[in-house]
Coordinates of C-alpha atoms (C1' of nucleotides) in Angstrom, one line a residue:
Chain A
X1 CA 0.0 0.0 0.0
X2 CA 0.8 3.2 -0.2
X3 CA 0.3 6.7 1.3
X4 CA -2.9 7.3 -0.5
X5 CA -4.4 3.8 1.0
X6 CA -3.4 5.5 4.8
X7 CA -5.4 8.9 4.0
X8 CA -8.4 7.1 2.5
X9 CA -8.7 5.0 5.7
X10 CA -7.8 8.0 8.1
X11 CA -10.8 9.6 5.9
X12 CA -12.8 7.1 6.3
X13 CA -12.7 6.5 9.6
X14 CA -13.4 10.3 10.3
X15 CA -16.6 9.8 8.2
X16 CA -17.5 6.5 9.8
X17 CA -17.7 8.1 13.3
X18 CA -19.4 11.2 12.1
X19 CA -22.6 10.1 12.8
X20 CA -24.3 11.4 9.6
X21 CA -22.4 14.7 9.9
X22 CA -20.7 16.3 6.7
X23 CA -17.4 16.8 7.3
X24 CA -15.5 19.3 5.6
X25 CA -12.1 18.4 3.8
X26 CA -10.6 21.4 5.6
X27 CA -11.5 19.5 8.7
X28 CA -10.5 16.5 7.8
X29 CA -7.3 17.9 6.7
X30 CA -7.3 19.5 10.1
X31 CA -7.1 15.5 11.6
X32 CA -4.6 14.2 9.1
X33 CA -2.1 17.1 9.4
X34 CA -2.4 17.7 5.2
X35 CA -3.4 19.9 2.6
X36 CA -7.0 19.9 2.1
X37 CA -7.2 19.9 -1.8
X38 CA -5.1 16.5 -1.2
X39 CA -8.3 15.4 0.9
X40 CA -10.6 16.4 -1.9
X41 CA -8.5 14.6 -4.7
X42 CA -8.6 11.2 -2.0
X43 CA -12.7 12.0 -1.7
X44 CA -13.0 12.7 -5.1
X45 CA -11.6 8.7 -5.9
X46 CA -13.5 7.7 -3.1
X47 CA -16.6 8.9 -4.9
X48 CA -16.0 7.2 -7.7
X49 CA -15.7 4.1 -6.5
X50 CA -19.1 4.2 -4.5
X51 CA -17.6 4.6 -1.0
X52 CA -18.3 8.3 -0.1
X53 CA -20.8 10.9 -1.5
X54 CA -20.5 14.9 -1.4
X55 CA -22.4 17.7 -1.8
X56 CA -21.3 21.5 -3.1
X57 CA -22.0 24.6 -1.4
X58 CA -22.1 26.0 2.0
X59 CA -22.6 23.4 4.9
X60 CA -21.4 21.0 1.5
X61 CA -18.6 18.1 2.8
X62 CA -18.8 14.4 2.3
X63 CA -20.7 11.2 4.1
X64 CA -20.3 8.0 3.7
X65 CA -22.1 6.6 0.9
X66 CA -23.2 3.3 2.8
X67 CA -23.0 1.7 5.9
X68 CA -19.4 1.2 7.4
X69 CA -20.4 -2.5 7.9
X70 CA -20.6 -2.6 4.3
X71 CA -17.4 -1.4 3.7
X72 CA -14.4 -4.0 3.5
X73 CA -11.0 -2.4 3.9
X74 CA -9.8 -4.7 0.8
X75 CA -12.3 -2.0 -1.1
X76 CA -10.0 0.7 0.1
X77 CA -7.0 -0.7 -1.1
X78 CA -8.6 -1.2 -4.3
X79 CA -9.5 2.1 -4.8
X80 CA -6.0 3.2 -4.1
X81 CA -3.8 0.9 -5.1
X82 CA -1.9 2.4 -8.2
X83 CA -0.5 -0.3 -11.1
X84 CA 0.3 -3.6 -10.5
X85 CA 0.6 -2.9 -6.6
X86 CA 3.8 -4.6 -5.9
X87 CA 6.0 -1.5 -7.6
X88 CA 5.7 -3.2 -11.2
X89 CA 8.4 -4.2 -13.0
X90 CA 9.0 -1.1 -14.6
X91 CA 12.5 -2.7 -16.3
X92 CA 12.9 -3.3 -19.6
X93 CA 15.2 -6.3 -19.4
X94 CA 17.1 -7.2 -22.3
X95 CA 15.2 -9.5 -24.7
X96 CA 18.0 -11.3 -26.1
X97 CA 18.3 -13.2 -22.8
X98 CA 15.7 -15.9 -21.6
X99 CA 14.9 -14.6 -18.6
X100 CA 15.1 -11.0 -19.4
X101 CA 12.4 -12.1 -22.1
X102 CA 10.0 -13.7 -19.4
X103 CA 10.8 -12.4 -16.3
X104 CA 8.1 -10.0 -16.3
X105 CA 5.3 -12.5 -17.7
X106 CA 6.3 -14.4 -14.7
X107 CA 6.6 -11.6 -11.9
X108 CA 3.3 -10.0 -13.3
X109 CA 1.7 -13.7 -12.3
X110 CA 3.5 -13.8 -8.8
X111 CA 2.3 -9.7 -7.9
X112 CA -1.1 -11.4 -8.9
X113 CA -0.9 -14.5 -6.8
X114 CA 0.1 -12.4 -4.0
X115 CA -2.5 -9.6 -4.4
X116 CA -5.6 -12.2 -4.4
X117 CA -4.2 -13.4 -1.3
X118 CA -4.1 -10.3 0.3
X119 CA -7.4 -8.9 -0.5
X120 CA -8.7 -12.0 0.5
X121 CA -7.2 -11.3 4.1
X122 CA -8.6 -7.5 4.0
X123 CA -11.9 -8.2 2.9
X124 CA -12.1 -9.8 6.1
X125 CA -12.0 -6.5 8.3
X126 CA -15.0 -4.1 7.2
X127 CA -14.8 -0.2 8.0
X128 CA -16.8 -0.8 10.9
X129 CA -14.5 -3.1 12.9
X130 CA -11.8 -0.7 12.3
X131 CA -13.6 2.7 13.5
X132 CA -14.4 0.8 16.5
X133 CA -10.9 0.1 17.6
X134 CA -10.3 3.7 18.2
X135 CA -11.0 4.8 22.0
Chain B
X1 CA 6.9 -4.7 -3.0
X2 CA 9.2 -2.5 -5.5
X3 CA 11.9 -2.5 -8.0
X4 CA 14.1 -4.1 -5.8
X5 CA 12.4 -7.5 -6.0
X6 CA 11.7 -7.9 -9.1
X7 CA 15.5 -7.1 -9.5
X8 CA 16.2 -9.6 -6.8
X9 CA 14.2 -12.3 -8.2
X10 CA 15.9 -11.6 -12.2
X11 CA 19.5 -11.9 -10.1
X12 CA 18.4 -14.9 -8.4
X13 CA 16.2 -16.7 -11.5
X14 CA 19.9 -15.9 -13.3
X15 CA 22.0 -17.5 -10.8
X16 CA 19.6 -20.6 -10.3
X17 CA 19.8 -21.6 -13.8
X18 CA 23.7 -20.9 -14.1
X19 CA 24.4 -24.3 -12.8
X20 CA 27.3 -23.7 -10.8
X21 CA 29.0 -21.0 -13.0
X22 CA 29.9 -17.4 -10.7
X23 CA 28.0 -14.5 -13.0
X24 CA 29.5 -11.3 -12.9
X25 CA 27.7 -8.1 -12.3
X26 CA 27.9 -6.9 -16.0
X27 CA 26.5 -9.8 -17.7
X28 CA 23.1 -10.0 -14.9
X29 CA 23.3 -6.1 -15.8
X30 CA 23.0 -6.6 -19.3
X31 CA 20.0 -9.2 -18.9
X32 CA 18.1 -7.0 -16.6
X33 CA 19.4 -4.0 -18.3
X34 CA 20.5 -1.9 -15.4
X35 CA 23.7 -0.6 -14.1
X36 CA 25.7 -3.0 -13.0
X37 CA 26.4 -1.0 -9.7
X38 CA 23.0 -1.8 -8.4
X39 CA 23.3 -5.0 -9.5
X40 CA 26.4 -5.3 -6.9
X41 CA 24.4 -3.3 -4.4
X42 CA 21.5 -5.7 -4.8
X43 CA 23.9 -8.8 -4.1
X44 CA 25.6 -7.0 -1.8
X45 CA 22.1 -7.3 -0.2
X46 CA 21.1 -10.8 -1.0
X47 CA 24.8 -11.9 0.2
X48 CA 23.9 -10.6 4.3
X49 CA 20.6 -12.0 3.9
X50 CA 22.7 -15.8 2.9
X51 CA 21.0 -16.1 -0.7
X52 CA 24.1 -15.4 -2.1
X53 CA 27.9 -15.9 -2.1
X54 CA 30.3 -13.9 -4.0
X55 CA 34.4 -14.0 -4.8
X56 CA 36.3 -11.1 -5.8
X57 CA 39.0 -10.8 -8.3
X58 CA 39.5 -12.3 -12.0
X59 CA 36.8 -14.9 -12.7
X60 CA 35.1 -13.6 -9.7
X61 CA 31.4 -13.0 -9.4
X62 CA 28.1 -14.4 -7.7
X63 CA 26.1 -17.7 -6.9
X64 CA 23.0 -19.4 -5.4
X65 CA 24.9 -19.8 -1.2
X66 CA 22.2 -23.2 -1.4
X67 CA 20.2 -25.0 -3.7
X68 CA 17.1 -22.8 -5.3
X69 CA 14.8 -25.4 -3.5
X70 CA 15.4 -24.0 -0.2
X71 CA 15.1 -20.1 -1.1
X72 CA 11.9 -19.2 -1.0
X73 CA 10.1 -16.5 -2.8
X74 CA 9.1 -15.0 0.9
X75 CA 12.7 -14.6 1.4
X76 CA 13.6 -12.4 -1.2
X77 CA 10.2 -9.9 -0.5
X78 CA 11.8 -10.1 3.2
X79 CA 15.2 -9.0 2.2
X80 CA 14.3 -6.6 -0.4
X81 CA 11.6 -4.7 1.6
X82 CA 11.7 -1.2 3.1
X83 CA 10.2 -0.3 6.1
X84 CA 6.7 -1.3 7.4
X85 CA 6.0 -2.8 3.8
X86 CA 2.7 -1.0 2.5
X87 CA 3.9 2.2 1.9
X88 CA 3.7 3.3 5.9
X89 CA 2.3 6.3 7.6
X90 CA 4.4 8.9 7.1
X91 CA 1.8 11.7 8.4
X92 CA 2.2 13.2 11.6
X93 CA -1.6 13.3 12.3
X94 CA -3.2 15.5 14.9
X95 CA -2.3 14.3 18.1
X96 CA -5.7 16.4 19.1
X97 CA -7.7 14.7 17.3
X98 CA -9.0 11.1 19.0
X99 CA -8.7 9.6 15.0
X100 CA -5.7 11.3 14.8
X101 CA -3.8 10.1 17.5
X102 CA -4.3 6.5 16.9
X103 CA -4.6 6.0 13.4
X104 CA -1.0 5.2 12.7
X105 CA -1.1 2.4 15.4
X106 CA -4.3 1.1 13.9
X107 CA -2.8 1.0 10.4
X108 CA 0.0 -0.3 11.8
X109 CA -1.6 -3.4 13.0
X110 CA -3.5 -3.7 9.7
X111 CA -0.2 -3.7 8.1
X112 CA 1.5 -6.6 9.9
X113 CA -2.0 -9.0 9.9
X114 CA -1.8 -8.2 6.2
X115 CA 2.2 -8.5 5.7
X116 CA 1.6 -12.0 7.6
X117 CA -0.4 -13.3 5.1
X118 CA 1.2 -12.2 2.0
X119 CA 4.6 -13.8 3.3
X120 CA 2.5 -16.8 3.9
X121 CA 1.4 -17.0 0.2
X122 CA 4.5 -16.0 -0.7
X123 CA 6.4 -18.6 1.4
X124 CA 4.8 -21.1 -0.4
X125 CA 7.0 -21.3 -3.5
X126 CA 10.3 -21.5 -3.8
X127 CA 13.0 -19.9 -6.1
X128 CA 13.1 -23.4 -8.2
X129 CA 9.9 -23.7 -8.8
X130 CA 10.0 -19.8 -10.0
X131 CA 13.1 -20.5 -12.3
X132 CA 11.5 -23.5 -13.6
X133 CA 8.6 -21.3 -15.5
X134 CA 11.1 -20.3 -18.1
X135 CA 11.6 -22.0 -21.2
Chain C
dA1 C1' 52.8 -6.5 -13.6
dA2 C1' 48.5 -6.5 -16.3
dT3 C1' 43.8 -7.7 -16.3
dA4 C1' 39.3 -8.6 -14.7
dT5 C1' 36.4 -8.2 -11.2
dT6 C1' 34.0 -6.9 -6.7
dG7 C1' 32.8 -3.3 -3.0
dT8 C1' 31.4 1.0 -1.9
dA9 C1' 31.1 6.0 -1.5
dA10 C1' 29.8 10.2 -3.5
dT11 C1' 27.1 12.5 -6.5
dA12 C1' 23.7 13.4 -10.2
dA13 C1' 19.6 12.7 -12.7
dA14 C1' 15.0 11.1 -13.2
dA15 C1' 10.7 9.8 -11.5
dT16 C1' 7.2 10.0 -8.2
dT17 C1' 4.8 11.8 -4.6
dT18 C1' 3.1 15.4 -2.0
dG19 C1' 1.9 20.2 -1.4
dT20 C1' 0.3 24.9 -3.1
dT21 C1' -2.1 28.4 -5.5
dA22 C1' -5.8 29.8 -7.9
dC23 C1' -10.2 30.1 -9.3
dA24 C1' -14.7 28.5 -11.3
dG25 C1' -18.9 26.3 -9.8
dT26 C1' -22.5 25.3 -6.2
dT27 C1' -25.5 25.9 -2.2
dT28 C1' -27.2 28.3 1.8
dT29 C1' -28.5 32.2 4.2
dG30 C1' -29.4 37.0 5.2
Chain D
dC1 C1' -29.7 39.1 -5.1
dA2 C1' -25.3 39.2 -2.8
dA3 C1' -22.2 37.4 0.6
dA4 C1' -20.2 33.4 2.6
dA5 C1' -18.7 28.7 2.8
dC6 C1' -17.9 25.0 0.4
dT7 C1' -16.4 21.5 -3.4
dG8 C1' -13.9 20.3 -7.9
dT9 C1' -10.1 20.6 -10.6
dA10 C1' -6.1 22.3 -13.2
dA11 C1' -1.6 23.9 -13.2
dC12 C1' 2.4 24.3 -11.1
dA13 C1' 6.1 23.8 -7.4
dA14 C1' 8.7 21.5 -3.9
dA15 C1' 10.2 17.5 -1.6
dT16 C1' 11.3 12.9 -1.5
dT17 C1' 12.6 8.6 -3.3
dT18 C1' 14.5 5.8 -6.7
dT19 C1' 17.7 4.8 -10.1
dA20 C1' 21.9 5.8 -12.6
dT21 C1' 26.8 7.3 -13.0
dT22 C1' 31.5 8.1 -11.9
dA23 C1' 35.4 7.0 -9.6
dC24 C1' 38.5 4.3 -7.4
dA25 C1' 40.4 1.1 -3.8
dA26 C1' 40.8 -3.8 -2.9
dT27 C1' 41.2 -8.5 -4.4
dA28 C1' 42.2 -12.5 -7.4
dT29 C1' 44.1 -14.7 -11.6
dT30 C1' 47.3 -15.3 -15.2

DNA sequence: AATATTGTAATAAAATTTGTTACAGTTTTG
DNA sequence: CAAAACTGTAACAAATTTTATTACAATATT
């Protein structure tokens, strides 16, 4: 994961204790120590994956868009996750060679063996059960 | 994971089907086509973490230090990863905030219960078995 | 001694991530 | 309707991280 996976859950989790409040992404930005148009580019994803909703205007911010029980944390590193997750073989090894011809055929399968196995483990946890480990 | 293990897989698919013959840091450079310093900075790696023995000199270079059937794939995302895996929190949220001030500990936890079962998947193939997918 | 090679530090370049500024568009409220 | 409080987004800047390069000392072989 990367940063973007921590902001969306600190998010989140803000918006799954709100209790049906709209929080602002100045506020929010307030609890994560960041820029708030950074906030609004993570809600903004968020959106469009169906997790959160927003609304414009004065007394606007964002809600969730359903329940936080019906929120699995493996959703939130799918929205995030960027690429192949596991950094991507961005090399472009020499052809001529057989492994440089294949290693990425056959990393691209690992990164994929490995990510069905972890999103299997995090669609265990839902936003709910998170939230509620705070105090 | 990140360049480094795909890097650290191509070094060690390379040395697994050299059969006994020390590769130099040029000619796994010119297969992965990098620099051959970070090929000698990845070994360097590799070699405190036991995967691999080099020998200076004329004729020097690298090898497997033991057979490909007892590396496994979980040892090379071990040895090649940075830090708390996914990315870590880097914030410095607002210790003010209840959220805040316990979100890194939170993601923390998610982060090992997660890193736990990814080397467990990973853990479950070895660097033979990986080397034996090429042609 | 000449050659081929590793080991490593120092530095530079490139890529990525994160932050900032600016401002148009949208609601609410007086 | 105008002012105020927001979101949405583009364009740009700064910071950080990753990757590459240069340089050279140390080690073996022939």
């Amino acid at each position: 994961m990367n940063g973007r996976f921590a902001i969306s859950m600190h998010i989140l989790t803000l918006l799954a204790k709100a209790n049906g409040e709209w929080l602002t992404s100045e506020f929010i930005a307030g609890s994560i120590n960041i820029n708030p148009v950074l906030v609004r580019k993570e809600i903004s994803n968020l959106r469009n994956r169906g997790l959160v909703v927003s609304r414009e205007g004065k007394n606007g911010g964002s809600a969730l868009a359903k329940p936080a029980s019906q929120i699995q944390v493996s959703d939130v590193f799918l929205a995030t996750r960027q690429g192949p997750f596991l950094g991507s073989s961005r090399n472009t090894p020499n052809p001529a060679c057989p492994v440089g011809r294949q290693i990425n055929k056959h990393l691209d399968n690992l990164y994929q063996e490995a990510e069905v196995a972890l999103i299997q483990k995090l669609g265990d946890s839902t936003l709910d059960e998170f939230s509620r480990r705070f105090d």
